[in-house]
XYZ file of C-alpha atoms in Angstrom:
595
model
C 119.286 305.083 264.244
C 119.666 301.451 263.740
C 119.324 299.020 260.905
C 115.965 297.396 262.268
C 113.004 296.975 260.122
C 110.681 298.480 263.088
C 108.055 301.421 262.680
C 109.226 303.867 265.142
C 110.611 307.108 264.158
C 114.820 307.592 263.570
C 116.305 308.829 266.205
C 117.902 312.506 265.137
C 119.583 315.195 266.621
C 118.986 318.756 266.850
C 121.541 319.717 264.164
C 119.359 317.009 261.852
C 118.334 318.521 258.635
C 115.562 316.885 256.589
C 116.935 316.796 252.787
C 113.985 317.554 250.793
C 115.468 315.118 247.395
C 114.415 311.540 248.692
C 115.217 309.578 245.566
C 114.173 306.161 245.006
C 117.746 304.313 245.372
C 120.889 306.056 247.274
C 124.134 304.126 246.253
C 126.332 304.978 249.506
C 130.211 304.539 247.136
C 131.172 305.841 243.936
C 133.886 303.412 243.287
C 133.817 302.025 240.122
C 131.308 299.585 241.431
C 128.825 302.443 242.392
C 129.406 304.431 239.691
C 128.187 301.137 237.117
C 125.413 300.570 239.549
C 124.097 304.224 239.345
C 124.598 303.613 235.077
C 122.490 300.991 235.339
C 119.967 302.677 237.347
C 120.024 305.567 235.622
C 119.795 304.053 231.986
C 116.393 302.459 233.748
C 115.076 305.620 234.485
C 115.883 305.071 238.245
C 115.920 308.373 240.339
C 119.139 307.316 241.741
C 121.509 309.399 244.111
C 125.581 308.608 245.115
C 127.239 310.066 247.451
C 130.802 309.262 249.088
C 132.783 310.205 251.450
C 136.251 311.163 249.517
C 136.325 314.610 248.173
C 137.398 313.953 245.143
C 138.382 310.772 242.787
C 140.568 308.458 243.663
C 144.470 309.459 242.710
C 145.573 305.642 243.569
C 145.746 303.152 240.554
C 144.529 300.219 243.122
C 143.071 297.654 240.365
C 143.734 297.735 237.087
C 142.128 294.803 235.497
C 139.362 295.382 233.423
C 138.172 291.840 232.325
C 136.405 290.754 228.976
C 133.407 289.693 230.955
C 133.301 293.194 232.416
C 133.652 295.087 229.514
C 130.706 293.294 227.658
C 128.555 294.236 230.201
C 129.878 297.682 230.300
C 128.991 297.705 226.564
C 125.412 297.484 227.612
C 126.000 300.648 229.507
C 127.203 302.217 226.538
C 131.035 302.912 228.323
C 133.358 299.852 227.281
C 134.955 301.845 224.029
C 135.429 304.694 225.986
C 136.998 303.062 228.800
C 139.417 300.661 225.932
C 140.386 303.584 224.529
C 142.024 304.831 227.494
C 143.733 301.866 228.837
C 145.826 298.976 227.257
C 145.206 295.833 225.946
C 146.612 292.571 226.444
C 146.082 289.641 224.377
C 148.376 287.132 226.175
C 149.437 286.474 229.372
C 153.036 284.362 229.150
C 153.675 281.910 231.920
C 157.010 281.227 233.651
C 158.771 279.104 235.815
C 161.796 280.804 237.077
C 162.941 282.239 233.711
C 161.501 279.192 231.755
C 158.296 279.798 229.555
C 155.702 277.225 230.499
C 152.730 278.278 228.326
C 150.926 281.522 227.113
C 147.556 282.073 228.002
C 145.680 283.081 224.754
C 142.630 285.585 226.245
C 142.877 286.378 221.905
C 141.060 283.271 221.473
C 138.004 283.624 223.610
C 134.614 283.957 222.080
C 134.275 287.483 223.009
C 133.940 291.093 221.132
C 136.557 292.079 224.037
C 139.352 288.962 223.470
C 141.721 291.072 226.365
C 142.478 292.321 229.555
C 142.085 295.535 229.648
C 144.469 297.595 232.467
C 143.567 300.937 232.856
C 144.284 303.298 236.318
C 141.418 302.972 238.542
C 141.430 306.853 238.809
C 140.748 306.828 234.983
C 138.209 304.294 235.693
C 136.518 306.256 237.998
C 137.299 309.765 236.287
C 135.286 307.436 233.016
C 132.704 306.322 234.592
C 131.440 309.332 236.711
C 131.453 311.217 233.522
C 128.813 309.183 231.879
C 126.859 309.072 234.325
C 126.854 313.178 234.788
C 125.907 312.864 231.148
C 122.855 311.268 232.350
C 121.914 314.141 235.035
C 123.686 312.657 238.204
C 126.306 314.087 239.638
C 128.430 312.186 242.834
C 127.657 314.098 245.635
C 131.008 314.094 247.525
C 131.987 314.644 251.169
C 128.608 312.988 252.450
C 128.492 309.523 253.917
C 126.573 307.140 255.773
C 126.164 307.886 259.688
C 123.057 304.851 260.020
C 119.916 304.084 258.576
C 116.371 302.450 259.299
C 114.185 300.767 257.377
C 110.204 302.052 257.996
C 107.777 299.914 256.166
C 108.217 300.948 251.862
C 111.271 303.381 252.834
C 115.100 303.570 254.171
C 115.533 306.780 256.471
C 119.352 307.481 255.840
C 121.453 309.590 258.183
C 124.486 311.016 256.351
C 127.082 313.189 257.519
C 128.583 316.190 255.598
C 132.113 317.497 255.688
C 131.615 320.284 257.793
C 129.849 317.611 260.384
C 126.716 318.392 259.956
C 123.723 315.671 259.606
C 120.693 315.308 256.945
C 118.577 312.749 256.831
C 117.232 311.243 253.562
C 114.587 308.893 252.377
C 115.020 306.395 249.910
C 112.772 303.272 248.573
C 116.481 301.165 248.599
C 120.078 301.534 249.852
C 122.479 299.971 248.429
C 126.537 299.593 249.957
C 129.186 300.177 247.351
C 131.670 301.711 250.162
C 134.115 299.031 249.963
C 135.795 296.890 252.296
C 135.198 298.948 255.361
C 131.662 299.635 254.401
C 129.710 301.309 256.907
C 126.613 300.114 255.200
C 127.580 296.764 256.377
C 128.586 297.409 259.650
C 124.712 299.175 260.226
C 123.119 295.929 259.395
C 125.352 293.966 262.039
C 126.212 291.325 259.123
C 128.741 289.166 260.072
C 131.806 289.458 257.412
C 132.961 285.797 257.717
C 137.003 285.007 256.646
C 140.181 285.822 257.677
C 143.378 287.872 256.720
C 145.984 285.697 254.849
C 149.578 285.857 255.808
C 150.758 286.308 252.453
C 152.793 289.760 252.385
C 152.008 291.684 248.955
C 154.202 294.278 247.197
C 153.276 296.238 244.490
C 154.853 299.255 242.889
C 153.612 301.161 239.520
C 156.592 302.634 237.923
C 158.824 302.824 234.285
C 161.074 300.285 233.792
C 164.329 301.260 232.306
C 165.986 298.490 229.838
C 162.463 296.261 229.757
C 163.240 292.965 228.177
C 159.522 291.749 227.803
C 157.115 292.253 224.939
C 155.841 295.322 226.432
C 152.176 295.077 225.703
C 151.749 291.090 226.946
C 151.114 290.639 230.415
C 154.420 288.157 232.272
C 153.712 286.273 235.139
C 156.818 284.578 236.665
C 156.228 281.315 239.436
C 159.666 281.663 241.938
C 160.517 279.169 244.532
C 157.268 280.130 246.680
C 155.963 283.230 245.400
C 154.572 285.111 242.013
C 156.466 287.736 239.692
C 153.612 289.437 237.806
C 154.394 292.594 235.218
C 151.404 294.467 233.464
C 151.323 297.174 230.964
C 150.043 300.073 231.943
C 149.345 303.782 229.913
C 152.217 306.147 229.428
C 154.888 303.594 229.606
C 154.245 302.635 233.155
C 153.935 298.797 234.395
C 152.464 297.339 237.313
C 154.791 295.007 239.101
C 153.538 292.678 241.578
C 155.195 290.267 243.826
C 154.770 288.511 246.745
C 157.275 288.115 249.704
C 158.378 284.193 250.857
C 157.908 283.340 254.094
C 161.439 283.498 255.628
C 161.979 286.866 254.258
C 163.271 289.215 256.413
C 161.506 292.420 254.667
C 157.922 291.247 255.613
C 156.065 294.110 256.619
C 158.726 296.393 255.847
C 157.052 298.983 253.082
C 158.368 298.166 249.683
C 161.219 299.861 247.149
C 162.349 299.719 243.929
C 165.212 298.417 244.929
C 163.152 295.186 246.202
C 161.674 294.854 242.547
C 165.189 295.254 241.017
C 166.743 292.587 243.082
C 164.064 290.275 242.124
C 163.891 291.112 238.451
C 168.029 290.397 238.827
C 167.276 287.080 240.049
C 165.623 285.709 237.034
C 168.826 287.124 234.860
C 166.482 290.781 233.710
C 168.968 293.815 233.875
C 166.004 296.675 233.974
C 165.471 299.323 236.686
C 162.281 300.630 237.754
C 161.821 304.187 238.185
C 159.919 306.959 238.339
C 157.043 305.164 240.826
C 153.624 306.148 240.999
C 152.861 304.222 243.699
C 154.375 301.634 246.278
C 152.572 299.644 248.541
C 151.963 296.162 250.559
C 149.593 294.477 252.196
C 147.822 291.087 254.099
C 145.071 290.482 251.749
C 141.929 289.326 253.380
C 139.349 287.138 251.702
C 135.875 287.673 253.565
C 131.889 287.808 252.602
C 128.832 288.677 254.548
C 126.710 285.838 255.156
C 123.911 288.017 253.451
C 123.828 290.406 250.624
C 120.418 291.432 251.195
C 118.782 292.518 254.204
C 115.489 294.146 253.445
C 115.556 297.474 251.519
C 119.634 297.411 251.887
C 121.761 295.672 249.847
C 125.312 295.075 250.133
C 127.447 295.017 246.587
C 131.215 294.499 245.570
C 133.726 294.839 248.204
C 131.399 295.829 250.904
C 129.723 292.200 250.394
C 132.731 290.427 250.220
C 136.881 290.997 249.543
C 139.048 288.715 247.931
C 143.088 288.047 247.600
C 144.474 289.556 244.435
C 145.789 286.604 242.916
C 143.050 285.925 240.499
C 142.458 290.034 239.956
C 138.835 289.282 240.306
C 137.939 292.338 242.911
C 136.705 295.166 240.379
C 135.104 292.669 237.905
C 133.257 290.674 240.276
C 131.674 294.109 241.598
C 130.956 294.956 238.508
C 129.338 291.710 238.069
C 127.397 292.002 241.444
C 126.087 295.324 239.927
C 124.613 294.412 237.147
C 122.860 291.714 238.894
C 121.714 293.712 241.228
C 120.831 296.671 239.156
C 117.976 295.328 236.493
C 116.192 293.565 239.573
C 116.342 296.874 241.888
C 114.960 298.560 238.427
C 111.693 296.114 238.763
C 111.412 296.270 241.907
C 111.124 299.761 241.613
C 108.727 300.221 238.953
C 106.535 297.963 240.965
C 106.609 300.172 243.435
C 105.577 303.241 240.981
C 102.534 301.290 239.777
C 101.383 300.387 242.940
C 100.519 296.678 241.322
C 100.225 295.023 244.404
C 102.757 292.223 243.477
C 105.787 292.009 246.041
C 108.972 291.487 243.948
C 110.580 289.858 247.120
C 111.802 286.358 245.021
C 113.576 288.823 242.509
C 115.673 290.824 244.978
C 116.059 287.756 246.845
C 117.838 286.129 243.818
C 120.778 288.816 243.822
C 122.262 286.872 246.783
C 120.762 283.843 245.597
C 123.190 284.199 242.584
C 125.722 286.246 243.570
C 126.665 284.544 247.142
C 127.686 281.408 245.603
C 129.179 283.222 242.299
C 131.416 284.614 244.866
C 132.273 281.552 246.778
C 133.030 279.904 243.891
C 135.886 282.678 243.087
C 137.321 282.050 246.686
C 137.549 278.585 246.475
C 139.362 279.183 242.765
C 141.716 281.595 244.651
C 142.264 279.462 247.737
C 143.511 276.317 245.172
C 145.626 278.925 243.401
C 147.401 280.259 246.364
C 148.355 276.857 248.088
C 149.560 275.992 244.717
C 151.566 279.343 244.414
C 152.515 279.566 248.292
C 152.743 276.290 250.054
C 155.332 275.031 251.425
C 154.118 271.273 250.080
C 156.604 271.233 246.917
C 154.019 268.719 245.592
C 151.256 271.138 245.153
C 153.806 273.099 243.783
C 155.000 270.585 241.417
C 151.448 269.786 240.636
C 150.701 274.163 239.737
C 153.435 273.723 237.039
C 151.869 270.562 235.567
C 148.804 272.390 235.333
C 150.713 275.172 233.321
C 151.835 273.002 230.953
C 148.817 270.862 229.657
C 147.168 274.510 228.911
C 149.608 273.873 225.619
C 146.570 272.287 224.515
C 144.393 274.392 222.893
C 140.740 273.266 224.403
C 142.706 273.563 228.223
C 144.392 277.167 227.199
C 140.653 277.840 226.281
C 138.850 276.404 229.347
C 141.167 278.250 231.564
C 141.059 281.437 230.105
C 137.643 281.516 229.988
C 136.982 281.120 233.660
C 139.417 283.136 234.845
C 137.687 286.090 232.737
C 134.127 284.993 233.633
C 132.781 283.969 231.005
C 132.163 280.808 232.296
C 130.035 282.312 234.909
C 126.407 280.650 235.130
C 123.687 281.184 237.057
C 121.845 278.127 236.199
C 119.223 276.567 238.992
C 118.337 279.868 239.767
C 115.203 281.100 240.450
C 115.311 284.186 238.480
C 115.148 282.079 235.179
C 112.585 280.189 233.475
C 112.062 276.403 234.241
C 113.514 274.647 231.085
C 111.168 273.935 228.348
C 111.413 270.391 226.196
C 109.401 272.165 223.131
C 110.821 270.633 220.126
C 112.179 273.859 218.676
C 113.776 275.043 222.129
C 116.511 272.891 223.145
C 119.188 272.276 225.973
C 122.744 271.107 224.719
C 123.066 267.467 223.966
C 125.252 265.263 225.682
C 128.373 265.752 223.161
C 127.430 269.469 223.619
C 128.173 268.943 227.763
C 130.996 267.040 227.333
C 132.403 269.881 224.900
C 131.495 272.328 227.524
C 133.564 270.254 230.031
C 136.559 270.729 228.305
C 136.075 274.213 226.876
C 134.739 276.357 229.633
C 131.287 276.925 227.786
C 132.873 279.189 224.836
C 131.494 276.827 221.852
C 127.963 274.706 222.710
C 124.700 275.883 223.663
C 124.115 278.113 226.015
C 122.027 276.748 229.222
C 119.630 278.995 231.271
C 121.429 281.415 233.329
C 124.499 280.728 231.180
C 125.962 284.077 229.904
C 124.888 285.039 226.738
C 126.624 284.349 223.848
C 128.610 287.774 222.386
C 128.413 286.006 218.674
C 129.299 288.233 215.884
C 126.757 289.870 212.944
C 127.042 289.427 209.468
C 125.874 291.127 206.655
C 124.349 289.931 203.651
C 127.398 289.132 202.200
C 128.318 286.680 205.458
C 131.847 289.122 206.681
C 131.085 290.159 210.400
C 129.695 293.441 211.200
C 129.111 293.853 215.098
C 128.253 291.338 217.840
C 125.222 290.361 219.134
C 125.876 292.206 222.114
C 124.913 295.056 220.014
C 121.188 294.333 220.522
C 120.957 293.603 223.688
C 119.314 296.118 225.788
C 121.224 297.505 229.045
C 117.969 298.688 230.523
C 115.576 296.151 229.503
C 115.309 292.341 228.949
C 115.864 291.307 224.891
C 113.601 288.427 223.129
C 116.021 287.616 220.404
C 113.666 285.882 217.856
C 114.978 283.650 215.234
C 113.028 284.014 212.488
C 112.345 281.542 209.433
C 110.771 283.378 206.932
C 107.289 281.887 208.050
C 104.599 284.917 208.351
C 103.361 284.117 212.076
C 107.018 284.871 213.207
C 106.810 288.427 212.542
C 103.449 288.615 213.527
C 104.206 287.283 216.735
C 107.214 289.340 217.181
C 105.462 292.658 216.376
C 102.757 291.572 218.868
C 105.173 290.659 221.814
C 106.714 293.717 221.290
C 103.394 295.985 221.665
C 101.865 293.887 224.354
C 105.634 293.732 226.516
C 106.701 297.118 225.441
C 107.458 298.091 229.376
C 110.040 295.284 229.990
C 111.041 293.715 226.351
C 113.143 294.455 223.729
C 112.322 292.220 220.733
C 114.935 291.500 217.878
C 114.156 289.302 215.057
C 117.363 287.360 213.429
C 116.518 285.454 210.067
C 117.788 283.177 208.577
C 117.011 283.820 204.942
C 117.132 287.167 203.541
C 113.618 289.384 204.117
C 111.986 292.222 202.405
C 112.223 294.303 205.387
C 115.714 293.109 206.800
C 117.525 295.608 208.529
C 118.170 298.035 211.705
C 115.651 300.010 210.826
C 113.094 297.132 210.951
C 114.446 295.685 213.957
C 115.483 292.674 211.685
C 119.147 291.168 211.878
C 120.811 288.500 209.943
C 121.709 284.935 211.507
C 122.309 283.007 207.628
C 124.103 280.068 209.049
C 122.013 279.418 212.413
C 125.364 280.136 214.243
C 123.473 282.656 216.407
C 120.509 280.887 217.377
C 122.494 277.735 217.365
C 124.800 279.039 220.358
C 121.597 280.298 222.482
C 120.306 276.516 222.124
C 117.006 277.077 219.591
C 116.603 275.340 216.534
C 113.955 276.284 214.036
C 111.434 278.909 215.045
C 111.794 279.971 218.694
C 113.405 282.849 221.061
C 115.388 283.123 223.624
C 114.842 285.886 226.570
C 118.066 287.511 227.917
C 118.359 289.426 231.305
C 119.903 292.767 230.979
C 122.802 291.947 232.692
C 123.339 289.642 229.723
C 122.721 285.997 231.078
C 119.890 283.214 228.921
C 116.741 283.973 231.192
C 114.389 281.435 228.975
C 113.905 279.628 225.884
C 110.483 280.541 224.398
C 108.126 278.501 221.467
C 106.960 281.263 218.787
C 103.158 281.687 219.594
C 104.092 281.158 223.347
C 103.507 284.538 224.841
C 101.666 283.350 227.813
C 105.273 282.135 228.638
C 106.809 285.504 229.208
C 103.882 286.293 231.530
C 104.967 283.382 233.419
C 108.494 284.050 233.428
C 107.230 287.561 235.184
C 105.607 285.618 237.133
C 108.256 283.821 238.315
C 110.179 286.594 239.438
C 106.880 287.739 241.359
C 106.498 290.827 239.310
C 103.503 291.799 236.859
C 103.466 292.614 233.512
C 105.025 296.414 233.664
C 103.139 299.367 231.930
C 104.781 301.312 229.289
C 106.964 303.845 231.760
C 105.744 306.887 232.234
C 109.465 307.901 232.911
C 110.469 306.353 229.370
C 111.465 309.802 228.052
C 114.158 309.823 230.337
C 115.772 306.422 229.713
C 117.937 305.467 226.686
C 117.763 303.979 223.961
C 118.854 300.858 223.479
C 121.993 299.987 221.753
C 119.859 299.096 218.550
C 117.760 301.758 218.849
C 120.760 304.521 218.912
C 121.948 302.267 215.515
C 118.896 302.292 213.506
């Protein structure tokens, strides 16, 4: 079999079964980045398969960064409490040089429900994640992989290979390649995987640490001559300890000990011992990406697109990211399908790389400044990182930084998958001062642009003292029209209207203003007293604003202005979907489950 897009039958063998259960994606990986892809499927009312190779979960801790980016969008899957529960927070990240404390980074002051880093054991990640999604009647289906696929007209004829050897063939509207780094998804398309291995030598180690002088739940990051110190807390008294090995060393590529970690911790004047290791390991990172993420009725997502070095701990959370991207627009694309409309959805499946490719460039050139600054032998650049430390003192830098680094600065604007900008008088852009603020605070206080992430601004009740985030309405499975009502009698009018006529793609919420008869969950009516809501997704007066469901400002709309979600639909090359006849087996939304 080959990856073409030809018409000729797969080639099979005579120990070929046909596997009766075509499905309409199969997610070949149930990493963490699989298993939020199938969620999001799923919670769709996707038939949706995953299958991997492993036997069993992962007993490895591998990453352990669970950003606050990630875990709002993991709220929309209804699995970001669950998953906080289990790990440990961290509110702070102090910076060092040598033993002297440059700054602390303040991830407590970002505009988020989730103002942390979460680090939790990938296995418990996994373990997490693969439970919910059993909840929602799919189980992984382990010790099956990918042999080779072809793509035949409206269909992807996968070969897969049990554990015992044997071969079944499946058919599937889309594939998508969640097997990591050495994906065999991407190696059937013949993608080229363009970087190169960096000759920075890693060591990490996950083990106690006897006599810890540190604030044990704050994450310490320590710059040495030419090379990081990094210490996170981990569950059941267990830290992650991460260094890197200078150039001269005479250890590189030597596997790693405690001893190693000791000898550095005694550098910087710490005492402690580590013990009691769960795992030791090093390695060459590599930072690569395909030149294409899509390629027909396959797409590639997380590491199989593209791999990064670990000194930003952007690897899980940017697959996440690339999942929730990917996983609304697959959901379109295949309820098109179902209603045989006709429309080709090609623009909106085209926009995942569209979006994603540069999203993930972006990260590598962020990485690549970071590591000559952290492990160049120019002592200027180095001089120049510490600089940099210190002017995040200030508290607009501290906040900048922060929120980039957790991706909340992320933005997707210029895309096509968004509404043009609209000049109506009630729907506006942010002002110059508004830019300028954005400049210098990484987007977490003006108004939010198209393809901006959306806000996570906190409820209030009637008394004004927070009760929830806004987050809280969006839908996971859907696209939200967040309408900020006035009091005037067409808003609700209109609302109730967009809501009958767009029931098969649209979640409507109405936030007012002034207090209303009918205000409440139950009535699909929030409170926004002070404009603070509406204010941060860039609408004054009566208007809306349309967010994706991977929680990104989609379009601004005018109250009366429904023709303009037809266009936005339009946009994406998609029609106007029917109610789903599949609806019983989707979720509610997060608003719904409330009320």
């Amino acid at each position: 079999m080959s990856a073409s897009t030809t018409t000729t039958s797969a080639t099979t063998t005579a120990s070929t079964a046909v596997d009766a259960r075509s499905c309409e994606v199969l997610i070949a990986g149930a990493g963490p980045v699989g298993l939020v892809l199938a969620l999001a499927l799923r919670r769709a009312g996707v038939d949706v398969r995953i299958i991997d190779v492993a036997e069993g979960l992962s007993g490895a801790s591998k990453a352990i960064t669970i950003q606050p980016r990630t875990l709002e969008v993991l709220h929309l899957l209804g699995v970001a409490e669950e998953l906080v529960a289990a790990g440990v927070v961290a509110g702070v990240m102090h910076m060092h040089v040598g033993r002297d404390h440059l700054t602390t980074l303040r991830y407590d002051k970002l505009p988020t429900a989730y103002p942390f880093y979460l680090h939790l054991h990938q296995g418990q990640t996994e373990a997490l994640l693969a439970e919910a999604l059993a909840a929602r009647g799919v189980v992984v289906e382990r010790g099956l992989g990918l042999v080779d696929y072809r793509q035949r007209g409206a269909a992807v004829e996968a070969q897969l290979r049990r554990a015992d050897g044997s071969l079944v063939d499946v058919r599937c509207a889309y594939l998508a390649g969640c097997d990591g780094g050495h994906s065999q998804v991407r190696k059937c398309t013949g993608v080229d995987f363009v970087g190169e291995r960096h000759r920075d030598d890693w060591i990490m180690a996950d083990a106690r640490i006897e006599g810890f002088e540190l604030a044990p739940d704050e994450r310490h990051a320590f710059m040495l001559e030419d090379y990081p110190f990094v210490i996170l807390p981990m569950t059941d008294g267990y830290y992650r300890v991460i260094a890197a090995r200078s150039a001269d060393s005479p250890l590189r590529g030597d596997p790693p000990s405690l001893v190693e970690f000791d000898a550095i911790a005694s550098s910087l004047g710490f005492r402690w011992r580590l013990h009691d290791p769960l795992w030791l390991t090093r390695y060459n990172p590599s930072q690569r990406i395909a030149d294409r993420f899509r390629h027909g009725r396959v797409l590639l997502v997380g590491d199989a697109a593209h791999v990064n070095t670990p000194i930003g701990a952007q690897g899980l959370n940017t697959g996440v990211m690339d999942a929730l991207n990917l996983g609304w627009k697959l959901a379109m694309a295949v309820g098109e399908a179902r209603e045989g409309s006709g429309c080709t959805s090609e623009l909106l499946l085209d926009s995942y790389h569209a979006e994603r490719h540069p999203a993930v460039l972006s990260m590598f050139r962020g990485n690549d400044r970071l590591t000559r600054m952290v492990f160049g032998r120019n002592a200027a650049l180095r001089k120049l990182a510490r600089a940099k430390l210190r002017s995040l003192e200030l508290g607009a830098l501290n906040l900048r930084h922060t929120a980039d680094s957790a991706q909340l600065s992320l933005s997707y604007a210029g895309s096509p998958a968004l509404a043009p900008e609209d000049d109506h008088a009630s729907v506006i852009g942010p002002t110059l001062a508004q830019r300028l603020d954005r400049a210098l605070a990484g987007a977490a206080s003006s108004a939010a642009r198209l393809g901006d992430r959306a806000p996570c601004c906190p409820l209030r009740d009637r008394k004004g003292a927070p009760r929830g985030h806004v987050y809280e309405l969006l839908s996971g499975r859907a696209h939200t029209l967040l309408v900020f009502d006035d009091g005037h009698p067409e808003v609700a009018k209109w609302a109730d209207a967009v809501a009958a006529h767009h029931a098969g793609w649209l979640s409507v919420r109405r936030l007012a203003r002034r207090p209303l008869a009918n205000e409440g969950p139950e009535q699909g009516v929030w409170r926004d007293a002070g404009g603070e809501i509406a204010a941060a997704y860039g609408v004054v007066g009566r208007g809306a604003a349309l967010v994706r469901p991977d929680a990104f400002v989609a379009a601004r709309v005018a109250i009366g202005d429904e023709r303009a979600l037809d266009a936005y639909l339009a946009r994406l090359g998609v029609r106007r979907p029917a109610v789903p006849k599949h609806a019983r087996e989707r979720e509610p939304d997060q608003a719904e489950a409330c009320a």
